[in-house]
PDB file of C-alpha atoms in Angstrom:
ATOM      1  CA  MET A 156     -18.996 -17.049  -3.560  1.00 95.00           C
ATOM      2  CA  ALA A 157     -19.482 -20.356  -5.394  1.00 95.00           C
ATOM      3  CA  GLU A 158     -17.829 -18.890  -8.484  1.00 94.00           C
ATOM      4  CA  LEU A 159     -14.853 -17.712  -6.439  1.00 94.00           C
ATOM      5  CA  ALA A 160     -14.588 -21.087  -4.720  1.00 93.00           C
ATOM      6  CA  ALA A 161     -14.496 -22.807  -8.117  1.00 94.00           C
ATOM      7  CA  LEU A 162     -11.580 -20.616  -9.189  1.00 92.00           C
ATOM      8  CA  ASP A 163      -9.467 -21.499  -6.150  1.00 91.00           C
ATOM      9  CA  ASP A 164      -6.195 -22.999  -7.395  1.00 91.00           C
ATOM     10  CA  PRO A 165      -4.057 -24.879  -4.830  1.00 90.00           C
ATOM     11  CA  LYS A 166      -0.829 -23.810  -6.588  1.00 90.00           C
ATOM     12  CA  ALA A 167      -1.854 -20.149  -6.584  1.00 87.00           C
ATOM     13  CA  ARG A 168      -2.886 -20.473  -2.940  1.00 86.00           C
ATOM     14  CA  ALA A 169       0.525 -21.872  -2.024  1.00 90.00           C
ATOM     15  CA  VAL A 170       2.267 -18.929  -3.726  1.00 87.00           C
ATOM     16  CA  ASN A 171      -0.070 -16.375  -2.138  1.00 83.00           C
ATOM     17  CA  GLU A 172       0.274 -17.869   1.324  1.00 86.00           C
ATOM     18  CA  ARG A 173       4.031 -17.269   1.188  1.00 83.00           C
ATOM     19  CA  HIS A 174       3.125 -13.563   1.037  1.00 81.00           C
ATOM     20  CA  GLY A 175       0.534 -13.818   3.807  1.00 83.00           C
ATOM     21  CA  ASP A 176      -2.537 -13.904   1.536  1.00 85.00           C
ATOM     22  CA  ASP A 177      -4.946 -16.757   2.217  1.00 88.00           C
ATOM     23  CA  HIS A 178      -6.614 -17.177  -1.186  1.00 89.00           C
ATOM     24  CA  GLY A 179      -5.971 -19.090  -4.398  1.00 89.00           C
ATOM     25  CA  VAL A 180      -7.818 -17.069  -7.038  1.00 91.00           C
ATOM     26  CA  ASN A 181      -5.857 -15.785 -10.012  1.00 89.00           C
ATOM     27  CA  LEU A 182      -6.023 -11.975  -9.884  1.00 90.00           C
ATOM     28  CA  GLY A 183      -6.584 -11.723 -13.633  1.00 93.00           C
ATOM     29  CA  ARG A 184      -9.687 -13.883 -13.311  1.00 93.00           C
ATOM     30  CA  LEU A 185     -10.803 -11.840 -10.315  1.00 95.00           C
ATOM     31  CA  ARG A 186     -10.520  -8.651 -12.358  1.00 96.00           C
ATOM     32  CA  ALA A 187     -12.506 -10.273 -15.173  1.00 96.00           C
ATOM     33  CA  ILE A 188     -15.362 -10.976 -12.746  1.00 97.00           C
ATOM     34  CA  ALA A 189     -15.199  -7.379 -11.519  1.00 97.00           C
ATOM     35  CA  LYS A 190     -15.350  -6.101 -15.101  1.00 97.00           C
ATOM     36  CA  ARG A 191     -18.493  -8.179 -15.691  1.00 97.00           C
ATOM     37  CA  LEU A 192     -20.171  -7.060 -12.463  1.00 97.00           C
ATOM     38  CA  LYS A 193     -19.200  -3.378 -12.863  1.00 97.00           C
ATOM     39  CA  THR A 194     -19.767  -1.048  -9.872  1.00 97.00           C
ATOM     40  CA  GLN A 195     -22.145  -2.530  -7.294  1.00 98.00           C
ATOM     41  CA  GLN A 196     -21.767  -0.881  -3.909  1.00 98.00           C
ATOM     42  CA  GLU A 197     -24.332  -3.020  -2.089  1.00 97.00           C
ATOM     43  CA  LEU A 198     -22.849  -6.285  -3.378  1.00 98.00           C
ATOM     44  CA  ALA A 199     -19.383  -5.002  -2.455  1.00 98.00           C
ATOM     45  CA  GLY A 200     -20.561  -4.547   1.127  1.00 97.00           C
ATOM     46  CA  GLU A 201     -21.971  -8.074   1.247  1.00 98.00           C
ATOM     47  CA  LEU A 202     -18.777  -9.559  -0.191  1.00 98.00           C
ATOM     48  CA  TRP A 203     -16.682  -7.681   2.351  1.00 98.00           C
ATOM     49  CA  GLU A 204     -18.731  -9.032   5.243  1.00 97.00           C
ATOM     50  CA  THR A 205     -17.945 -12.650   4.244  1.00 96.00           C
ATOM     51  CA  ASP A 206     -14.408 -12.148   5.674  1.00 94.00           C
ATOM     52  CA  ASP A 207     -13.126 -14.170   2.680  1.00 94.00           C
ATOM     53  CA  THR A 208      -9.941 -12.739   1.167  1.00 94.00           C
ATOM     54  CA  ALA A 209     -10.851 -13.325  -2.501  1.00 95.00           C
ATOM     55  CA  ALA A 210     -14.341 -11.934  -1.889  1.00 97.00           C
ATOM     56  CA  ARG A 211     -12.891  -8.837  -0.229  1.00 97.00           C
ATOM     57  CA  LEU A 212     -10.530  -8.250  -3.135  1.00 97.00           C
ATOM     58  CA  LEU A 213     -13.514  -8.463  -5.490  1.00 98.00           C
ATOM     59  CA  ALA A 214     -15.471  -6.098  -3.228  1.00 98.00           C
ATOM     60  CA  ILE A 215     -12.698  -3.520  -3.533  1.00 98.00           C
ATOM     61  CA  LEU A 216     -12.814  -3.771  -7.333  1.00 98.00           C
ATOM     62  CA  ILE A 217     -16.584  -3.217  -7.625  1.00 98.00           C
ATOM     63  CA  CYS A 218     -17.181  -0.697  -4.829  1.00 98.00           C
ATOM     64  CA  ARG A 219     -17.704   3.049  -5.118  1.00 98.00           C
ATOM     65  CA  PRO A 220     -14.767   4.559  -3.161  1.00 97.00           C
ATOM     66  CA  LYS A 221     -16.401   7.904  -2.454  1.00 97.00           C
ATOM     67  CA  ALA A 222     -19.492   6.241  -0.975  1.00 97.00           C
ATOM     68  CA  PHE A 223     -17.747   5.140   2.232  1.00 97.00           C
ATOM     69  CA  GLU A 224     -17.908   7.171   5.423  1.00 97.00           C
ATOM     70  CA  ARG A 225     -14.645   7.869   7.235  1.00 98.00           C
ATOM     71  CA  ASP A 226     -15.361   5.541  10.162  1.00 98.00           C
ATOM     72  CA  ARG A 227     -16.322   2.719   7.806  1.00 98.00           C
ATOM     73  CA  LEU A 228     -12.991   2.981   5.987  1.00 98.00           C
ATOM     74  CA  ASP A 229     -11.175   2.996   9.311  1.00 98.00           C
ATOM     75  CA  ALA A 230     -13.002  -0.161  10.399  1.00 98.00           C
ATOM     76  CA  MET A 231     -12.356  -1.877   7.062  1.00 98.00           C
ATOM     77  CA  LEU A 232      -8.646  -1.182   7.240  1.00 97.00           C
ATOM     78  CA  ARG A 233      -8.443  -2.687  10.711  1.00 97.00           C
ATOM     79  CA  GLU A 234     -10.343  -5.760   9.479  1.00 96.00           C
ATOM     80  CA  ALA A 235      -8.095  -6.143   6.412  1.00 92.00           C
ATOM     81  CA  ARG A 236      -5.268  -8.247   7.774  1.00 81.00           C
ATOM     82  CA  ALA A 237      -4.320  -9.992   4.484  1.00 91.00           C
ATOM     83  CA  PRO A 238      -1.570  -7.859   2.895  1.00 92.00           C
ATOM     84  CA  LYS A 239      -3.175  -7.804  -0.579  1.00 93.00           C
ATOM     85  CA  VAL A 240      -6.551  -6.715   0.824  1.00 95.00           C
ATOM     86  CA  HIS A 241      -4.819  -4.042   2.899  1.00 95.00           C
ATOM     87  CA  ASP A 242      -2.839  -2.732  -0.088  1.00 95.00           C
ATOM     88  CA  TRP A 243      -5.780  -2.721  -2.493  1.00 96.00           C
ATOM     89  CA  LEU A 244      -8.036  -1.041   0.042  1.00 98.00           C
ATOM     90  CA  VAL A 245      -5.545   1.792   0.541  1.00 97.00           C
ATOM     91  CA  ASN A 246      -4.636   2.200  -3.129  1.00 96.00           C
ATOM     92  CA  TYR A 247      -7.983   1.601  -4.851  1.00 97.00           C
ATOM     93  CA  VAL A 248     -10.413   2.985  -2.271  1.00 98.00           C
ATOM     94  CA  VAL A 249      -8.931   5.209   0.444  1.00 98.00           C
ATOM     95  CA  LYS A 250      -6.733   7.245  -1.926  1.00 97.00           C
ATOM     96  CA  LYS A 251      -9.878   8.158  -3.897  1.00 97.00           C
ATOM     97  CA  SER A 252     -11.898   9.013  -0.791  1.00 97.00           C
ATOM     98  CA  PRO A 253     -12.633  12.554   0.392  1.00 97.00           C
ATOM     99  CA  HIS A 254     -11.542  11.308   3.842  1.00 98.00           C
ATOM    100  CA  ALA A 255      -8.019  10.332   2.696  1.00 97.00           C
ATOM    101  CA  GLU A 256      -6.173  13.222   4.350  1.00 97.00           C
ATOM    102  CA  GLU A 257      -8.003  12.896   7.671  1.00 98.00           C
ATOM    103  CA  LEU A 258      -7.294   9.167   7.699  1.00 98.00           C
ATOM    104  CA  ARG A 259      -3.653   9.734   6.731  1.00 98.00           C
ATOM    105  CA  LEU A 260      -3.101  11.863   9.794  1.00 97.00           C
ATOM    106  CA  ALA A 261      -4.961   9.520  12.127  1.00 98.00           C
ATOM    107  CA  TRP A 262      -3.406   6.324  10.830  1.00 98.00           C
ATOM    108  CA  SER A 263       0.166   7.632  10.780  1.00 97.00           C
ATOM    109  CA  ALA A 264      -0.005   8.084  14.562  1.00 95.00           C
ATOM    110  CA  ASP A 265      -1.752   4.754  15.247  1.00 97.00           C
ATOM    111  CA  PRO A 266      -0.008   2.292  17.598  1.00 96.00           C
ATOM    112  CA  ASP A 267      -0.927  -0.636  15.295  1.00 96.00           C
ATOM    113  CA  PRO A 268       2.017  -0.874  12.851  1.00 96.00           C
ATOM    114  CA  VAL A 269      -0.182  -2.205  10.041  1.00 95.00           C
ATOM    115  CA  VAL A 270      -2.532   0.765  10.392  1.00 97.00           C
ATOM    116  CA  ALA A 271       0.430   3.143  10.659  1.00 98.00           C
ATOM    117  CA  GLY A 272       1.788   1.617   7.457  1.00 97.00           C
ATOM    118  CA  ALA A 273      -1.405   2.673   5.678  1.00 98.00           C
ATOM    119  CA  GLY A 274      -0.857   6.207   6.957  1.00 98.00           C
ATOM    120  CA  TRP A 275       2.659   6.187   5.521  1.00 98.00           C
ATOM    121  CA  ALA A 276       1.338   4.861   2.191  1.00 98.00           C
ATOM    122  CA  LEU A 277      -1.026   7.836   2.007  1.00 98.00           C
ATOM    123  CA  THR A 278       1.831  10.155   2.959  1.00 98.00           C
ATOM    124  CA  THR A 279       3.923   8.744   0.107  1.00 98.00           C
ATOM    125  CA  GLU A 280       1.056   9.514  -2.263  1.00 97.00           C
ATOM    126  CA  ARG A 281       1.066  13.133  -1.086  1.00 97.00           C
ATOM    127  CA  VAL A 282       4.856  13.370  -1.335  1.00 98.00           C
ATOM    128  CA  ALA A 283       4.558  12.403  -4.994  1.00 97.00           C
ATOM    129  CA  LYS A 284       1.408  14.271  -6.024  1.00 95.00           C
ATOM    130  CA  LYS A 285       0.527  16.983  -3.517  1.00 96.00           C
ATOM    131  CA  PRO A 286       3.510  17.831  -1.293  1.00 97.00           C
ATOM    132  CA  GLU A 287       2.328  21.341  -0.449  1.00 96.00           C
ATOM    133  CA  GLY A 288       1.976  21.650   3.317  1.00 96.00           C
ATOM    134  CA  LEU A 289       3.983  18.530   4.122  1.00 97.00           C
ATOM    135  CA  ASP A 290       7.006  18.851   6.399  1.00 98.00           C
ATOM    136  CA  LEU A 291       9.394  16.771   4.300  1.00 98.00           C
ATOM    137  CA  ALA A 292      12.359  17.436   6.588  1.00 98.00           C
ATOM    138  CA  GLY A 293      10.219  16.341   9.536  1.00 98.00           C
ATOM    139  CA  LEU A 294       9.225  13.148   7.725  1.00 98.00           C
ATOM    140  CA  LEU A 295      12.893  12.375   7.126  1.00 98.00           C
ATOM    141  CA  ASP A 296      13.559  12.960  10.832  1.00 98.00           C
ATOM    142  CA  VAL A 297      10.917  10.367  11.773  1.00 98.00           C
ATOM    143  CA  ILE A 298      12.128   7.876   9.160  1.00 98.00           C
ATOM    144  CA  GLU A 299      15.723   8.280  10.342  1.00 98.00           C
ATOM    145  CA  ALA A 300      14.722   7.703  13.973  1.00 98.00           C
ATOM    146  CA  GLU A 301      12.158   4.902  13.575  1.00 98.00           C
ATOM    147  CA  MET A 302      12.484   2.962  10.307  1.00 98.00           C
ATOM    148  CA  LYS A 303      15.400   0.718  11.301  1.00 97.00           C
ATOM    149  CA  ASP A 304      13.464  -0.999  14.101  1.00 97.00           C
ATOM    150  CA  ALA A 305       9.928  -0.755  12.662  1.00 97.00           C
ATOM    151  CA  PRO A 306       7.909  -3.972  12.056  1.00 96.00           C
ATOM    152  CA  ASP A 307       8.175  -5.284   8.502  1.00 93.00           C
ATOM    153  CA  ARG A 308       5.105  -3.777   6.847  1.00 93.00           C
ATOM    154  CA  LEU A 309       5.521  -0.410   8.557  1.00 96.00           C
ATOM    155  CA  GLN A 310       9.212  -0.431   7.682  1.00 98.00           C
ATOM    156  CA  TRP A 311       8.383  -1.147   4.040  1.00 96.00           C
ATOM    157  CA  ALA A 312       5.932   1.770   3.925  1.00 97.00           C
ATOM    158  CA  MET A 313       8.402   4.170   5.546  1.00 98.00           C
ATOM    159  CA  ASN A 314      11.131   3.045   3.163  1.00 98.00           C
ATOM    160  CA  ARG A 315       8.860   3.729   0.188  1.00 98.00           C
ATOM    161  CA  CYS A 316       8.219   7.219   1.536  1.00 98.00           C
ATOM    162  CA  LEU A 317      11.956   7.785   1.972  1.00 98.00           C
ATOM    163  CA  ALA A 318      12.576   6.759  -1.621  1.00 98.00           C
ATOM    164  CA  GLN A 319       9.721   8.918  -2.921  1.00 98.00           C
ATOM    165  CA  ILE A 320      11.083  12.004  -1.144  1.00 98.00           C
ATOM    166  CA  GLY A 321      14.492  11.388  -2.701  1.00 98.00           C
ATOM    167  CA  ILE A 322      13.075  10.754  -6.170  1.00 97.00           C
ATOM    168  CA  THR A 323      10.689  13.704  -6.424  1.00 97.00           C
ATOM    169  CA  HIS A 324      12.361  16.361  -4.268  1.00 97.00           C
ATOM    170  CA  PRO A 325      15.949  17.110  -5.386  1.00 97.00           C
ATOM    171  CA  GLU A 326      16.594  19.399  -2.420  1.00 98.00           C
ATOM    172  CA  TYR A 327      16.196  16.407  -0.059  1.00 98.00           C
ATOM    173  CA  ARG A 328      17.778  13.776  -2.311  1.00 98.00           C
ATOM    174  CA  ALA A 329      21.245  13.732  -0.747  1.00 98.00           C
ATOM    175  CA  ARG A 330      19.818  13.440   2.757  1.00 98.00           C
ATOM    176  CA  ALA A 331      17.379  10.684   1.736  1.00 98.00           C
ATOM    177  CA  ILE A 332      20.211   8.668   0.169  1.00 98.00           C
ATOM    178  CA  ALA A 333      22.403   9.233   3.227  1.00 98.00           C
ATOM    179  CA  ILE A 334      19.647   8.001   5.562  1.00 98.00           C
ATOM    180  CA  GLY A 335      19.180   4.896   3.439  1.00 98.00           C
ATOM    181  CA  GLU A 336      22.910   4.168   3.363  1.00 98.00           C
ATOM    182  CA  ARG A 337      23.256   4.595   7.107  1.00 98.00           C
ATOM    183  CA  LEU A 338      20.206   2.484   8.080  1.00 98.00           C
ATOM    184  CA  GLU A 339      20.785  -0.196   5.395  1.00 97.00           C
ATOM    185  CA  VAL A 340      17.091  -1.174   5.452  1.00 97.00           C
ATOM    186  CA  LEU A 341      16.352  -3.696   2.654  1.00 96.00           C
ATOM    187  CA  LYS A 342      19.951  -3.455   1.441  1.00 96.00           C
ATOM    188  CA  ASP A 343      20.144  -7.218   0.969  1.00 95.00           C
ATOM    189  CA  TYR A 344      16.555  -7.694  -0.246  1.00 93.00           C
ATOM    190  CA  PRO A 345      16.526 -10.363  -3.018  1.00 92.00           C
ATOM    191  CA  THR A 346      15.719  -8.522  -6.240  1.00 90.00           C
ATOM    192  CA  PRO A 347      14.895 -10.423  -9.465  1.00 89.00           C
ATOM    193  CA  PRO A 348      16.898  -9.573 -12.606  1.00 89.00           C
ATOM    194  CA  GLY A 349      15.488  -6.529 -14.371  1.00 89.00           C
ATOM    195  CA  CYS A 350      13.809  -5.190 -11.227  1.00 91.00           C
ATOM    196  CA  THR A 351      14.913  -2.210  -9.140  1.00 94.00           C
ATOM    197  CA  SER A 352      16.107  -2.902  -5.610  1.00 95.00           C
ATOM    198  CA  PRO A 353      13.899  -1.491  -2.822  1.00 96.00           C
ATOM    199  CA  PHE A 354      17.080  -0.342  -1.031  1.00 97.00           C
ATOM    200  CA  ALA A 355      16.405   3.400  -1.014  1.00 97.00           C
ATOM    201  CA  PRO A 356      19.784   4.688  -2.306  1.00 97.00           C
ATOM    202  CA  VAL A 357      19.646   2.316  -5.298  1.00 97.00           C
ATOM    203  CA  TRP A 358      15.926   2.945  -5.859  1.00 97.00           C
ATOM    204  CA  ILE A 359      16.340   6.737  -5.782  1.00 97.00           C
ATOM    205  CA  THR A 360      19.405   6.749  -8.040  1.00 97.00           C
ATOM    206  CA  GLU A 361      17.809   4.468 -10.643  1.00 95.00           C
ATOM    207  CA  LEU A 362      14.495   6.320 -10.818  1.00 95.00           C
ATOM    208  CA  VAL A 363      16.227   9.696 -11.094  1.00 96.00           C
ATOM    209  CA  ARG A 364      18.438   8.292 -13.862  1.00 94.00           C
ATOM    210  CA  ARG A 365      15.339   7.197 -15.783  1.00 92.00           C
ATOM    211  CA  GLN A 366      13.722  10.604 -15.316  1.00 88.00           C
ATOM    212  CA  ASP A 367      16.814  12.342 -16.657  1.00 85.00           C
ATOM    213  CA  ALA A 368      17.368   9.924 -19.544  1.00 75.00           C
TER     214      ALA A 368
END
């Protein structure tokens, strides 16, 4: 904790806080610490319990994803209110867990939009890598009905799922683009030069173009 405190940079903290993350540790330095520590499940648990954002990010990097019980992962997600902690927990831990599918189903139906967003993130992973058994048309129905008025982080997760369906499933591409054009979610999102817009019709078209190039 002292080492993390010493790495806290006020400028980095100011940048991170604009994105909702209350820490000032450079992520490259954080990863270097994790590389030195290697996997330490017990230490990861202790770091998580500090409720410190940088410490929790480090905990995620040194934990053993498959060691967590389902209920523990559920509790951790609900405790992880900083966006970066939430995203890393889903992507680096839950996606590698044997409980991922059970949690996907439970979280997608959760009334907490942040928790539901995690469910949609796991659904997007399945759309891309293991779509068998998913009702893609049904997912598009839900996105079409609910994405426009969803809270920001849930909306972002649903939009990513919409784009992924359009990118990886040609039979649903036209409908996915049409939904994006009609809802106009993230249409005016400021996109830096050289980056792809998160507006689903643009995102889908560009990624498909790259695949076909």
